[in-house]
Coordinates of C-alpha atoms and ligand atoms in Angstrom, one line a residue:
X1 CA 7.3 46.8 -9.7
X2 CA 8.2 45.3 -13.0
X3 CA 5.5 44.3 -15.4
X4 CA 4.9 40.6 -15.5
X5 CA 2.2 38.1 -16.5
X6 CA -0.4 36.7 -14.2
X7 CA 1.3 33.3 -14.9
X8 CA 4.5 34.8 -13.6
X9 CA 2.8 36.0 -10.4
X10 CA 1.7 32.4 -9.8
X11 CA 5.2 31.1 -10.3
X12 CA 6.7 33.8 -8.1
X13 CA 4.2 33.1 -5.4
X14 CA 5.1 29.4 -5.4
X15 CA 8.8 30.2 -5.1
X16 CA 8.3 32.9 -2.4
X17 CA 6.5 30.3 -0.3
X18 CA 9.1 27.6 -0.6
X19 CA 7.1 25.4 -2.9
X20 CA 9.9 23.8 -4.9
X21 CA 7.9 21.3 -6.9
X22 CA 4.5 21.2 -8.6
X23 CA 2.5 18.5 -10.4
X24 CA 0.6 18.9 -13.5
X25 CA -1.1 17.7 -16.6
X26 CA -0.7 20.6 -19.0
X27 CA -3.6 22.4 -20.7
X28 CA -3.8 25.3 -23.1
X29 CA -5.7 27.3 -20.4
X30 CA -2.6 27.9 -18.3
X31 CA 0.2 28.2 -20.8
X32 CA 1.3 31.4 -19.1
X33 CA 2.0 29.6 -15.9
X34 CA 3.9 26.8 -17.7
X35 CA 6.0 29.5 -19.5
X36 CA 6.8 31.2 -16.2
X37 CA 8.0 27.9 -14.8
X38 CA 10.2 27.3 -17.9
X39 CA 13.3 28.6 -16.3
X40 CA 12.8 27.3 -12.8
X41 CA 13.4 27.1 -10.0
X42 CA 10.2 25.2 -9.2
X43 CA 10.5 21.6 -10.4
X44 CA 7.5 20.7 -12.5
X45 CA 6.5 17.0 -12.7
X46 CA 4.3 16.4 -15.7
X47 CA 1.9 13.4 -15.1
X48 CA -0.3 11.1 -17.1
X49 CA -3.5 11.6 -15.2
X50 CA -4.8 14.4 -13.0
X51 CA -5.9 12.1 -10.2
X52 CA -2.2 11.1 -9.9
X53 CA -1.0 14.6 -10.1
X54 CA -3.5 15.6 -7.4
X55 CA -2.4 12.7 -5.2
X56 CA 1.2 13.7 -5.6
X57 CA 0.3 17.2 -4.4
X58 CA -1.4 15.7 -1.4
X59 CA 1.7 13.7 -0.5
X60 CA 3.9 16.7 -1.1
X61 CA 1.7 18.7 1.3
X62 CA 1.8 16.0 4.0
X63 CA 5.6 15.6 3.7
X64 CA 6.5 19.3 3.7
X65 CA 3.7 21.2 5.5
X66 CA 3.7 23.5 2.5
X67 CA 0.9 23.4 0.0
X68 CA 1.2 20.7 -2.6
X69 CA 0.4 22.3 -5.9
X70 CA -1.5 20.6 -8.7
X71 CA -2.1 22.4 -12.0
X72 CA -4.9 21.2 -14.3
X73 CA -7.0 22.4 -17.1
X74 CA -10.7 23.4 -16.9
X75 CA -13.5 20.9 -16.5
X76 CA -11.8 17.7 -17.6
X77 CA -8.6 18.3 -15.6
X78 CA -10.4 19.6 -12.5
X79 CA -12.9 16.8 -12.3
X80 CA -10.2 14.2 -12.7
X81 CA -8.2 15.8 -10.0
X82 CA -11.1 15.9 -7.6
X83 CA -10.2 12.7 -5.8
X84 CA -7.0 14.4 -4.5
X85 CA -9.0 17.4 -3.2
X86 CA -11.2 15.0 -1.3
X87 CA -8.3 13.1 0.1
X88 CA -6.5 16.3 1.1
X89 CA -9.6 17.4 2.9
X90 CA -10.0 14.1 4.9
X91 CA -6.3 14.0 5.4
X92 CA -6.0 17.7 6.5
X93 CA -3.2 18.1 4.0
X94 CA -2.4 21.6 2.6
X95 CA -3.0 21.6 -1.1
X96 CA -3.6 24.1 -4.0
X97 CA -5.5 22.9 -7.0
X98 CA -4.9 25.6 -9.7
X99 CA -7.4 25.2 -12.5
X100 CA -6.8 26.9 -15.8
X101 CA -10.2 28.5 -16.6
X102 CA -11.9 29.7 -19.8
X103 CA -11.3 33.4 -20.5
X104 CA -13.4 36.0 -18.7
X105 CA -15.1 37.2 -22.0
X106 CA -17.0 33.8 -22.4
X107 CA -17.4 32.8 -18.8
X108 CA -21.0 31.7 -17.9
X109 CA -21.9 30.7 -21.5
X110 CA -20.9 27.1 -20.8
X111 CA -17.9 27.7 -23.0
X112 CA -15.7 24.8 -24.1
X113 CA -14.7 22.8 -21.0
X114 CA -16.0 25.5 -18.7
X115 CA -16.6 24.4 -15.1
X116 CA -17.8 26.5 -12.2
X117 CA -14.8 25.6 -10.0
X118 CA -15.9 27.5 -6.9
X119 CA -19.4 25.8 -7.0
X120 CA -18.0 22.3 -7.6
X121 CA -15.2 22.4 -5.1
X122 CA -16.8 24.8 -2.6
X123 CA -18.2 22.0 -0.4
X124 CA -15.2 19.7 -0.8
X125 CA -12.3 22.2 -0.3
X126 CA -11.4 24.5 2.5
X127 CA -11.9 27.4 0.1
X128 CA -12.7 27.7 -3.6
X129 CA -12.6 30.8 -5.7
X130 CA -11.9 32.3 -9.1
X131 CA -9.6 35.1 -10.1
X132 CA -11.0 37.9 -12.2
X133 CA -8.2 40.6 -12.0
X134 CA -4.5 40.1 -12.7
X135 CA -3.7 43.0 -10.3
X136 CA -5.3 41.1 -7.4
X137 CA -3.5 37.8 -8.1
X138 CA -0.9 38.4 -5.3
X139 CA -3.7 38.9 -2.8
X140 CA -5.7 35.9 -4.0
X141 CA -2.8 33.5 -4.1
X142 CA -1.5 34.6 -0.7
X143 CA -4.9 34.0 0.8
X144 CA -5.1 30.6 -0.9
X145 CA -1.7 29.6 0.7
X146 CA -2.7 31.1 4.0
X147 CA -6.0 29.1 4.1
X148 CA -4.3 25.9 3.0
X149 CA -1.7 25.8 5.7
X150 CA -3.4 27.5 8.7
X151 CA -5.5 26.0 11.5
X152 CA -6.6 22.6 10.2
X153 CA -4.8 22.5 6.9
X154 CA -6.6 21.5 3.7
X155 CA -7.2 22.0 0.0
X156 CA -7.9 25.2 -1.8
X157 CA -9.2 25.2 -5.4
X158 CA -8.6 28.3 -7.5
X159 CA -9.8 28.9 -11.0
X160 CA -7.4 31.1 -13.0
X161 CA -8.9 32.3 -16.3
X162 CA -6.6 32.0 -19.3
X163 CA -6.6 35.8 -20.0
X164 CA -6.0 36.7 -16.4
X165 CA -2.9 34.5 -16.5
X166 CA -1.8 36.0 -19.9
X167 CA -2.4 39.6 -19.0
X168 CA 0.4 41.7 -17.4
X169 CA 0.3 43.6 -14.1
X170 CA 2.6 45.7 -12.1
X171 CA 1.1 44.5 -8.8
X172 CA 3.7 43.7 -6.1
X173 CA 4.1 40.3 -4.6
X174 CA 2.5 39.6 -1.3
X175 CA 4.8 38.5 1.6
X176 CA 5.5 34.8 2.0
X177 CA 2.8 33.2 4.1
X178 CA 3.4 32.2 7.7
X179 CA 1.1 29.4 8.8
X180 CA -1.1 30.2 11.8
X181 CA -0.8 27.4 14.3
X182 CA -2.8 28.0 17.5
X183 CA -1.0 27.1 20.7
X184 CA -2.2 25.9 24.1
X185 CA -3.0 28.3 26.9
X186 CA -1.3 27.7 30.3
X187 CA -4.7 27.1 31.8
X188 CA -5.3 24.3 29.4
X189 CA -2.1 22.6 30.5
X190 CA -3.0 23.1 34.1
X191 CA -6.4 21.4 33.6
X192 CA -4.8 18.6 31.6
X193 CA -2.4 17.9 34.5
X194 CA -5.3 17.8 36.9
X195 CA -7.2 15.3 34.7
X196 CA -4.1 13.2 34.4
X197 CA -3.6 13.4 38.2
X198 CA -7.1 11.8 38.6
X199 CA -6.7 9.2 35.9
X200 CA -6.0 5.5 36.4
X201 CA -6.3 4.2 32.9
X202 CA -5.2 7.1 30.5
X203 CA -4.7 6.5 26.8
X204 CA -3.3 9.0 24.3
X205 CA -4.6 8.9 20.7
X206 CA -2.1 10.7 18.5
X207 CA -2.6 11.7 14.9
X208 CA -3.9 14.4 12.6
X209 CA -2.0 17.2 10.8
X210 CA 0.9 19.4 11.6
X211 CA 3.4 16.9 12.9
X212 CA 7.1 17.8 12.7
X213 CA 10.3 16.0 13.7
X214 CA 10.2 18.1 16.9
X215 CA 6.6 17.3 17.7
X216 CA 7.2 13.6 17.3
X217 CA 10.2 13.8 19.6
X218 CA 8.2 15.8 22.2
X219 CA 5.4 13.2 22.1
X220 CA 7.9 10.5 22.7
X221 CA 9.5 12.4 25.6
X222 CA 6.2 13.3 27.3
X223 CA 4.7 9.8 26.8
X224 CA 7.7 7.9 28.0
X225 CA 8.3 10.3 31.0
X226 CA 4.7 9.7 32.2
X227 CA 4.5 6.1 31.0
X228 CA 1.5 7.0 28.9
X229 CA 0.3 4.4 26.4
X230 CA 0.0 6.0 23.0
X231 CA -2.4 4.6 20.3
X232 CA -2.3 6.3 17.0
X233 CA -5.3 7.3 14.8
X234 CA -6.0 5.7 11.5
X235 CA -3.0 5.9 9.2
X236 CA -1.0 8.1 11.6
X237 CA 1.5 5.4 12.6
X238 CA 4.6 7.5 12.0
X239 CA 3.9 10.1 14.8
X240 CA 5.7 7.9 17.4
X241 CA 8.5 5.4 16.9
X242 CA 6.7 2.0 16.9
X243 CA 9.6 0.6 19.0
X244 CA 8.9 3.1 21.8
X245 CA 7.6 1.3 25.0
X246 CA 4.7 3.8 24.8
X247 CA 3.5 2.7 21.4
X248 CA 0.5 0.4 21.7
X249 CA -0.9 0.2 18.1
X250 CA -3.2 1.9 15.6
X251 CA -6.9 2.5 15.6
X252 CA -7.5 1.5 12.0
X253 CA -9.9 -0.6 9.9
X254 CA -8.5 -3.9 11.3
X255 CA -7.8 -2.8 14.8
X256 CA -6.3 -5.1 17.4
X257 CA -9.4 -6.1 19.5
X258 CA -7.3 -5.8 22.7
X259 CA -6.6 -2.2 21.8
X260 CA -10.2 -1.4 21.0
X261 CA -11.1 -2.8 24.4
X262 CA -8.6 -0.5 26.0
X263 CA -10.1 2.5 24.3
X264 CA -13.4 1.5 25.8
X265 CA -11.9 0.8 29.2
X266 CA -9.8 3.9 29.4
X267 CA -10.9 6.5 32.0
X268 CA -9.1 9.4 30.2
X269 CA -8.6 9.7 26.5
X270 CA -6.1 12.4 25.4
X271 CA -6.6 12.9 21.7
X272 CA -3.5 14.8 20.4
X273 CA -4.3 16.1 16.9
X274 CA -6.6 13.6 15.3
X275 CA -10.2 14.1 14.2
X276 CA -12.3 11.6 16.2
X277 CA -13.4 10.2 12.9
X278 CA -15.4 7.1 12.0
X279 CA -12.4 4.7 11.5
X280 CA -10.4 5.9 14.6
X281 CA -13.5 5.6 16.8
X282 CA -14.4 2.1 15.5
X283 CA -17.5 3.4 13.7
X284 CA -18.3 5.8 16.6
X285 CA -18.7 2.9 18.9
X286 CA -15.5 3.0 21.0
X287 CA -16.6 6.3 22.2
X288 CA -20.3 7.2 22.6
X289 CA -21.6 10.4 21.0
X290 CA -22.1 13.0 22.1
X291 CA -21.0 12.4 25.6
X292 CA -18.3 9.7 25.9
X293 CA -18.1 7.6 29.0
X294 CA -14.4 8.2 29.1
X295 CA -13.1 11.6 30.1
X296 CA -11.9 13.3 26.9
X297 CA -9.3 15.9 26.2
X298 CA -9.3 16.8 22.5
X299 CA -6.5 18.8 21.1
X300 CA -7.1 19.9 17.5
X301 CA -5.9 22.9 15.3
X302 CA -9.4 23.2 13.7
X303 CA -12.0 24.9 15.8
X304 CA -14.8 23.1 13.9
X305 CA -13.5 19.6 15.0
X306 CA -13.8 20.4 18.7
X307 CA -17.2 19.2 20.0
X308 CA -18.2 18.2 16.4
X309 CA -19.2 14.7 17.5
X310 CA -17.9 14.3 21.0
X311 CA -18.1 16.9 23.8
X312 CA -14.7 17.0 25.4
X313 CA -14.1 17.6 29.1
X314 CA -11.3 19.8 27.9
X315 CA -11.1 21.1 24.3
X316 CA -7.8 22.6 23.3
X317 CA -7.7 24.5 20.0
X318 CA -4.0 24.0 19.3
X319 CA -1.7 22.5 16.7
X320 CA 0.2 19.5 17.9
X321 CA 3.7 21.1 17.6
X322 CA 3.1 24.0 20.0
X323 CA 0.9 21.9 22.2
X324 CA 3.5 19.2 22.7
X325 CA 6.3 21.7 23.1
X326 CA 4.3 23.4 25.9
X327 CA 3.5 20.1 27.5
X328 CA 7.1 19.0 27.4
X329 CA 8.1 22.2 29.2
X330 CA 6.0 21.5 32.3
X331 CA 7.0 18.8 34.8
X332 CA 5.9 15.3 33.8
X333 CA 2.9 13.8 35.6
X334 CA 4.2 10.6 37.3
X335 CA 2.9 7.5 35.7
X336 CA 3.3 4.9 38.4
X337 CA -0.4 4.5 39.0
X338 CA -1.0 3.3 35.5
X339 CA 2.3 1.5 34.8
X340 CA 0.7 -1.9 34.8
X341 CA -2.0 -0.7 32.4
X342 CA 0.6 0.8 30.0
X343 CA 2.8 -2.3 30.1
X344 CA -0.2 -4.6 29.4
X345 CA -1.2 -2.3 26.4
X346 CA 2.3 -2.6 25.0
X347 CA 2.3 -6.4 25.5
X348 CA -1.0 -6.5 23.6
X349 CA 0.6 -4.7 20.7
X350 CA 3.7 -7.0 20.7
X351 CA 1.5 -10.0 20.7
X352 CA -0.6 -8.6 17.8
X353 CA 2.4 -8.1 15.5
X354 CA 4.1 -11.4 16.4
X355 CA 4.3 -14.2 15.4
X356 CA 4.1 -13.5 11.8
X357 CA 1.1 -15.1 10.2
X358 CA 1.4 -18.2 8.1
X359 CA -0.3 -18.9 4.8
X360 CA -3.9 -19.8 5.3
X361 CA -4.8 -23.5 5.8
X362 CA -5.3 -25.2 2.4
X363 CA -3.0 -22.8 0.6
X364 CA 0.7 -22.7 0.0
X365 CA 3.4 -25.1 -1.1
X366 CA 3.3 -27.4 1.9
X367 CA -0.4 -28.1 1.3
X368 CA 0.3 -28.9 -2.3
X369 CA -1.2 -25.6 -3.5
X370 CA 0.7 -23.0 -5.6
X371 CA 3.6 -21.2 -4.1
X372 CA 2.6 -17.8 -2.6
X373 CA 4.2 -14.9 -0.8
X374 CA 3.3 -14.5 2.8
X375 CA 2.7 -10.8 3.0
X376 CA 3.2 -10.6 6.8
X377 CA 6.6 -12.2 6.5
X378 CA 7.6 -10.1 3.6
X379 CA 6.7 -6.9 5.5
X380 CA 8.5 -8.1 8.6
X381 CA 11.6 -8.6 6.5
X382 CA 11.1 -5.1 5.0
X383 CA 10.8 -3.6 8.4
X384 CA 14.2 -4.9 9.3
X385 CA 15.7 -4.2 5.9
X386 CA 14.7 -0.6 5.3
X387 CA 16.4 2.3 6.9
X388 CA 14.4 4.2 9.6
X389 CA 13.8 7.1 7.2
X390 CA 12.4 5.0 4.3
X391 CA 9.0 6.1 3.2
X392 CA 6.2 3.6 2.7
X393 CA 3.2 4.7 0.6
X394 CA 0.0 2.8 0.1
X395 CA -3.6 3.2 -1.1
X396 CA -6.7 1.3 -0.2
X397 CA -7.5 -2.4 -0.1
X398 CA -7.3 -5.3 2.3
X399 CA -3.5 -5.6 1.7
X400 CA -3.1 -2.5 3.8
X401 CA -4.1 -4.4 6.9
X402 CA -0.8 -6.3 6.6
X403 CA 1.1 -3.0 6.1
X404 CA -0.5 -1.4 9.1
X405 CA 0.1 -4.4 11.3
X406 CA 3.5 -5.9 10.3
X407 CA 5.5 -2.9 9.2
X408 CA 6.9 -0.7 12.0
X409 CA 7.2 3.0 11.4
X410 CA 10.1 4.7 13.2
X411 CA 10.4 8.3 11.9
X412 CA 7.9 11.1 11.4
X413 CA 6.9 11.5 7.8
X414 CA 7.4 8.0 6.7
X415 CA 3.8 6.8 6.2
X416 CA 1.9 8.1 3.2
X417 CA -1.6 6.5 3.3
X418 CA -4.9 8.2 2.5
X419 CA -7.2 8.7 5.5
X420 CA -9.9 8.9 2.9
X421 CA -9.4 5.3 1.9
X422 CA -9.0 6.3 -1.8
X423 CA -7.5 3.7 -4.1
X424 CA -4.7 4.8 -6.5
X425 CA -2.8 6.9 -3.9
X426 CA 0.3 4.8 -3.3
X427 CA 2.3 5.1 -6.4
X428 CA 1.7 8.8 -7.0
X429 CA 2.4 9.5 -3.3
X430 CA 5.7 7.5 -3.5
X431 CA 6.7 9.6 -6.6
X432 CA 6.1 12.8 -4.7
X433 CA 8.1 11.4 -1.8
X434 CA 11.0 10.8 -4.1
X435 CA 10.8 14.3 -5.4
X436 CA 10.9 15.7 -1.8
X437 CA 13.5 13.2 -0.5
X438 CA 15.6 12.0 -3.5
X439 CA 18.1 10.3 -1.2
X440 CA 15.6 8.1 0.7
X441 CA 14.3 4.7 -0.1
X442 CA 10.7 4.9 -1.1
X443 CA 8.4 1.9 -1.5
X444 CA 4.8 1.9 -2.7
X445 CA 2.6 -1.0 -1.8
X446 CA -0.5 -1.4 -3.9
X447 CA -3.2 -4.0 -4.5
X448 CA -3.8 -5.4 -7.9
X449 CA -7.0 -3.3 -8.1
X450 CA -5.5 -0.3 -6.4
X451 CA -2.3 -0.2 -8.6
X452 CA -4.1 0.0 -11.9
X453 CA -6.0 3.1 -10.9
X454 CA -2.8 5.1 -11.3
X455 CA -0.4 2.6 -12.7
X456 CA 0.2 4.7 -15.7
X457 CA 2.4 6.9 -13.5
X458 CA 5.2 4.3 -14.0
X459 CA 5.8 6.4 -17.1
X460 CA 6.1 9.5 -14.9
X461 CA 8.5 7.6 -12.6
X462 CA 10.7 6.6 -15.6
X463 CA 10.6 10.0 -17.3
X464 CA 11.5 11.9 -14.1
X465 CA 14.0 9.3 -12.8
X466 CA 12.0 8.7 -9.6
X467 CA 13.4 5.4 -8.7
X468 CA 10.8 3.9 -6.3
X469 CA 10.0 0.3 -5.7
X470 CA 6.4 -0.7 -6.2
X471 CA 5.0 -3.9 -4.6
X472 CA 1.8 -5.0 -6.3
X473 CA 0.0 -7.4 -4.0
X474 CA -1.8 -9.6 -6.5
X475 CA -4.7 -11.7 -5.2
X476 CA -6.7 -11.4 -8.4
X477 CA -9.6 -9.5 -6.9
X478 CA -10.9 -6.4 -5.3
X479 CA -10.4 -8.2 -2.1
X480 CA -12.0 -5.7 0.3
X481 CA -15.2 -5.7 -1.6
X482 CA -15.1 -9.5 -2.0
X483 CA -14.8 -9.8 1.8
X484 CA -17.9 -7.6 2.4
X485 CA -19.7 -9.5 -0.4
X486 CA -19.0 -12.9 1.0
X487 CA -20.2 -11.7 4.4
X488 CA -23.4 -10.2 3.1
X489 CA -24.1 -12.5 0.1
X490 CA -22.1 -15.8 0.7
X491 CA -20.9 -17.5 -2.5
X492 CA -22.6 -15.0 -4.8
X493 CA -19.5 -13.4 -6.3
X494 CA -20.0 -10.7 -8.8
X495 CA -17.8 -7.7 -10.0
X496 CA -15.0 -8.4 -7.6
X497 CA -12.8 -10.8 -9.6
X498 CA -10.0 -9.4 -11.7
X499 CA -8.2 -10.8 -14.7
X500 CA -4.9 -9.0 -14.5
X501 CA -2.3 -8.0 -17.0
X502 CA 1.2 -9.4 -16.8
X503 CA 2.5 -6.9 -14.3
X504 CA 6.2 -7.4 -14.8
X505 CA 5.8 -7.1 -18.5
X506 CA 3.7 -4.0 -18.1
X507 CA 6.5 -2.5 -15.9
X508 CA 9.1 -3.4 -18.5
X509 CA 7.0 -1.8 -21.2
X510 CA 7.1 1.5 -19.3
X511 CA 10.9 1.2 -18.9
X512 CA 10.8 0.1 -15.3
X513 CA 12.2 -3.2 -14.0
X514 CA 9.6 -5.9 -13.4
X515 CA 9.7 -9.2 -11.6
X516 CA 7.1 -11.6 -10.2
X517 CA 7.6 -13.2 -6.8
X518 CA 5.7 -16.3 -6.0
X519 CA 7.5 -17.5 -2.9
X520 CA 8.2 -15.8 0.4
X521 CA 11.8 -17.0 0.5
X522 CA 12.4 -15.4 -2.9
X523 CA 11.2 -11.9 -1.8
X524 CA 14.4 -10.6 0.0
X525 CA 16.7 -11.1 -3.0
X526 CA 14.0 -9.8 -5.4
X527 CA 13.6 -6.7 -3.3
X528 CA 17.3 -6.1 -3.2
X529 CA 17.4 -6.4 -7.0
X530 CA 14.5 -4.0 -7.4
X531 CA 16.3 -1.5 -5.1
X532 CA 19.5 -1.8 -7.1
X533 CA 17.8 -1.7 -10.5
X534 CA 18.9 1.9 -11.2
X535 CA 15.4 2.7 -12.4
X536 CA 11.9 2.4 -11.0
X537 CA 11.0 -1.2 -10.3
X538 CA 7.9 -3.3 -9.8
X539 CA 7.6 -6.5 -7.9
X540 CA 4.4 -8.5 -8.3
X541 CA 3.8 -10.4 -5.1
X542 CA 1.6 -13.4 -5.8
X543 CA -0.4 -13.9 -2.6
X544 CA -2.9 -16.6 -1.5
X545 CA -6.4 -15.3 -2.6
X546 CA -8.0 -17.4 0.2
X547 CA -6.2 -15.3 2.9
X548 CA -8.5 -12.3 2.8
X549 CA -7.1 -10.6 6.0
X550 CA -4.3 -11.6 8.3
X551 CA -6.0 -14.5 10.1
X552 CA -9.2 -14.8 8.0
X553 CA -9.9 -16.9 5.0
X554 CA -12.7 -16.6 2.4
X555 CA -13.9 -20.1 3.2
X556 CA -14.3 -19.2 6.9
X557 CA -16.1 -16.0 5.9
X558 CA -18.6 -17.9 3.7
X559 CA -19.3 -20.3 6.5
Ligands
TPP601 C1 -11.2 5.2 -5.7 C2 -11.9 4.1 -5.0 N1 -12.8 3.3 -5.6 C3 -13.4 2.3 -5.0 C4 -13.1 2.0 -3.7 C5 -13.8 0.8 -3.0 N2 -12.8 -0.2 -2.7 C6 -12.2 -0.2 -1.5 S1 -11.0 -1.4 -1.4 C7 -11.4 -1.9 -2.9 C8 -10.7 -3.1 -3.5 C9 -9.2 -3.0 -3.5 O1 -8.7 -4.0 -4.2 P1 -7.1 -4.3 -4.3 O2 -6.4 -3.0 -4.5 O3 -6.8 -5.4 -5.2 O4 -6.7 -4.7 -2.8 P2 -7.2 -6.0 -2.0 O5 -8.4 -5.6 -1.2 O6 -7.5 -7.1 -3.0 O7 -6.1 -6.3 -1.1 C10 -12.4 -1.2 -3.5 C11 -12.9 -1.4 -4.9 C12 -12.2 2.9 -3.0 N3 -11.9 2.7 -1.7 N4 -11.6 3.9 -3.7
MG602 MG1 -6.5 -7.4 -4.8

């Protein structure tokens, strides 16, 4: 084996594993890796903040199934990137946080910027470790990739001391990693068919990691053949074409009450892939812990998730893709017995997303108030305007309730939304999406609070020619918290109001196009201009601050 630097071993490992892009904020601790990436082929996106770089890596992992790589430096870089590690964990997204570390000779002295990466990230990541020998880098890196992509995918944090990266080694590369995705046993499928055979009111809950185009197609085939109603877990709306007669809505933070009622009333829940987490289970109330009243089949690739909160009647340790492929290969269970139940669930969904909500009473032009954008109508228009493969990224805030409800996802891998509810995710995720799919339309939707957590990445978008459209939903407040505040402490507003910058001017200052939209009717033309700008573009959507959720006003909350 030729002699090469530790940094080169890192670069070669990325290439060998098909990781064709990485996201960084540079540091002098990992110059050897940067140098090894100098001549390609991995595309290196340099960012303005490590939180954004880490969020980009999360989005890359979710979109490709390969680990998203984020390179940061020592304590300051690693701690700023930590939000991405947390999101990757809650989102089951494969990710590698590579942290340049102080050199071995001074380790443990609290040297300049030193951080015990394994100790800090140990409880947050799937695995965290530190290299101490250049010759063992191939082994360490291969294990990191293996852990990140296998079973329930997740983040791995590795500290790479500066001198380990700079030293040379003749160690040979490891082989490219093949993800380990457990599959379903024939006995599991037999038992599942038995349980379905006894059911009258079955409901599928689909979500979690490991979805592929084929898995999404298999879910559609299986569900439609057996007329199974399919709800999706929190922020997993792209695992089934929302136009399918089987799609009945999402179990999110603002769930359709009729759907929540169906989860309670179901006699068999078939959870295909999701964690049965707090949001998906309506705060652990739609199912009782530890023994749900509904019969439960839980399919999950991570052994630790099975029986963690709920004891299933049938636990299947399988990834969704092999599970659904196996289920598709056996004869479909006839769905005549629950056809009416399934049709009613679909009707509930259609009623929930239509008619589009109007501006809250007291607001809007007709009432003599200022002009505003009706977010529901804007998203409904977008749903029809965007191609099926367009990617929509978002972060956290009440504005996401409109996204989840009024946009319809049609293709697998088109929704990038943090299951951790972390603000600041949308724009970085959109940029990563544009790196992975340069030919697709990519839209980030952000709140005014949310956007400014990673808004500086407009500079990254301009620098790397990542022409995304950012919709900033401006209600002049941290709306979600204001909503909770008005409920708990009516009229006592503190810390939730925002005096915002001039968003279009800010965008223009970064070299992006910027425009404000203050009227629903003006949105379509403004959006088309943004899309055709030939550079990244931001549209500030001025919405009615009174309308705190679709169908709820601040005034009503206070009363
Ligand atoms: C990183 C992070 N910090 C704080 C919070 C708490 N939080 C949740 S939503 C929210 C307000 C979001 O405001 P904005 O983006 O303007 O959206 P809006 O609710 O107004 O639509 C806050 C502060 C969070 N989820 N994530
Ligand atoms: Mg806001």
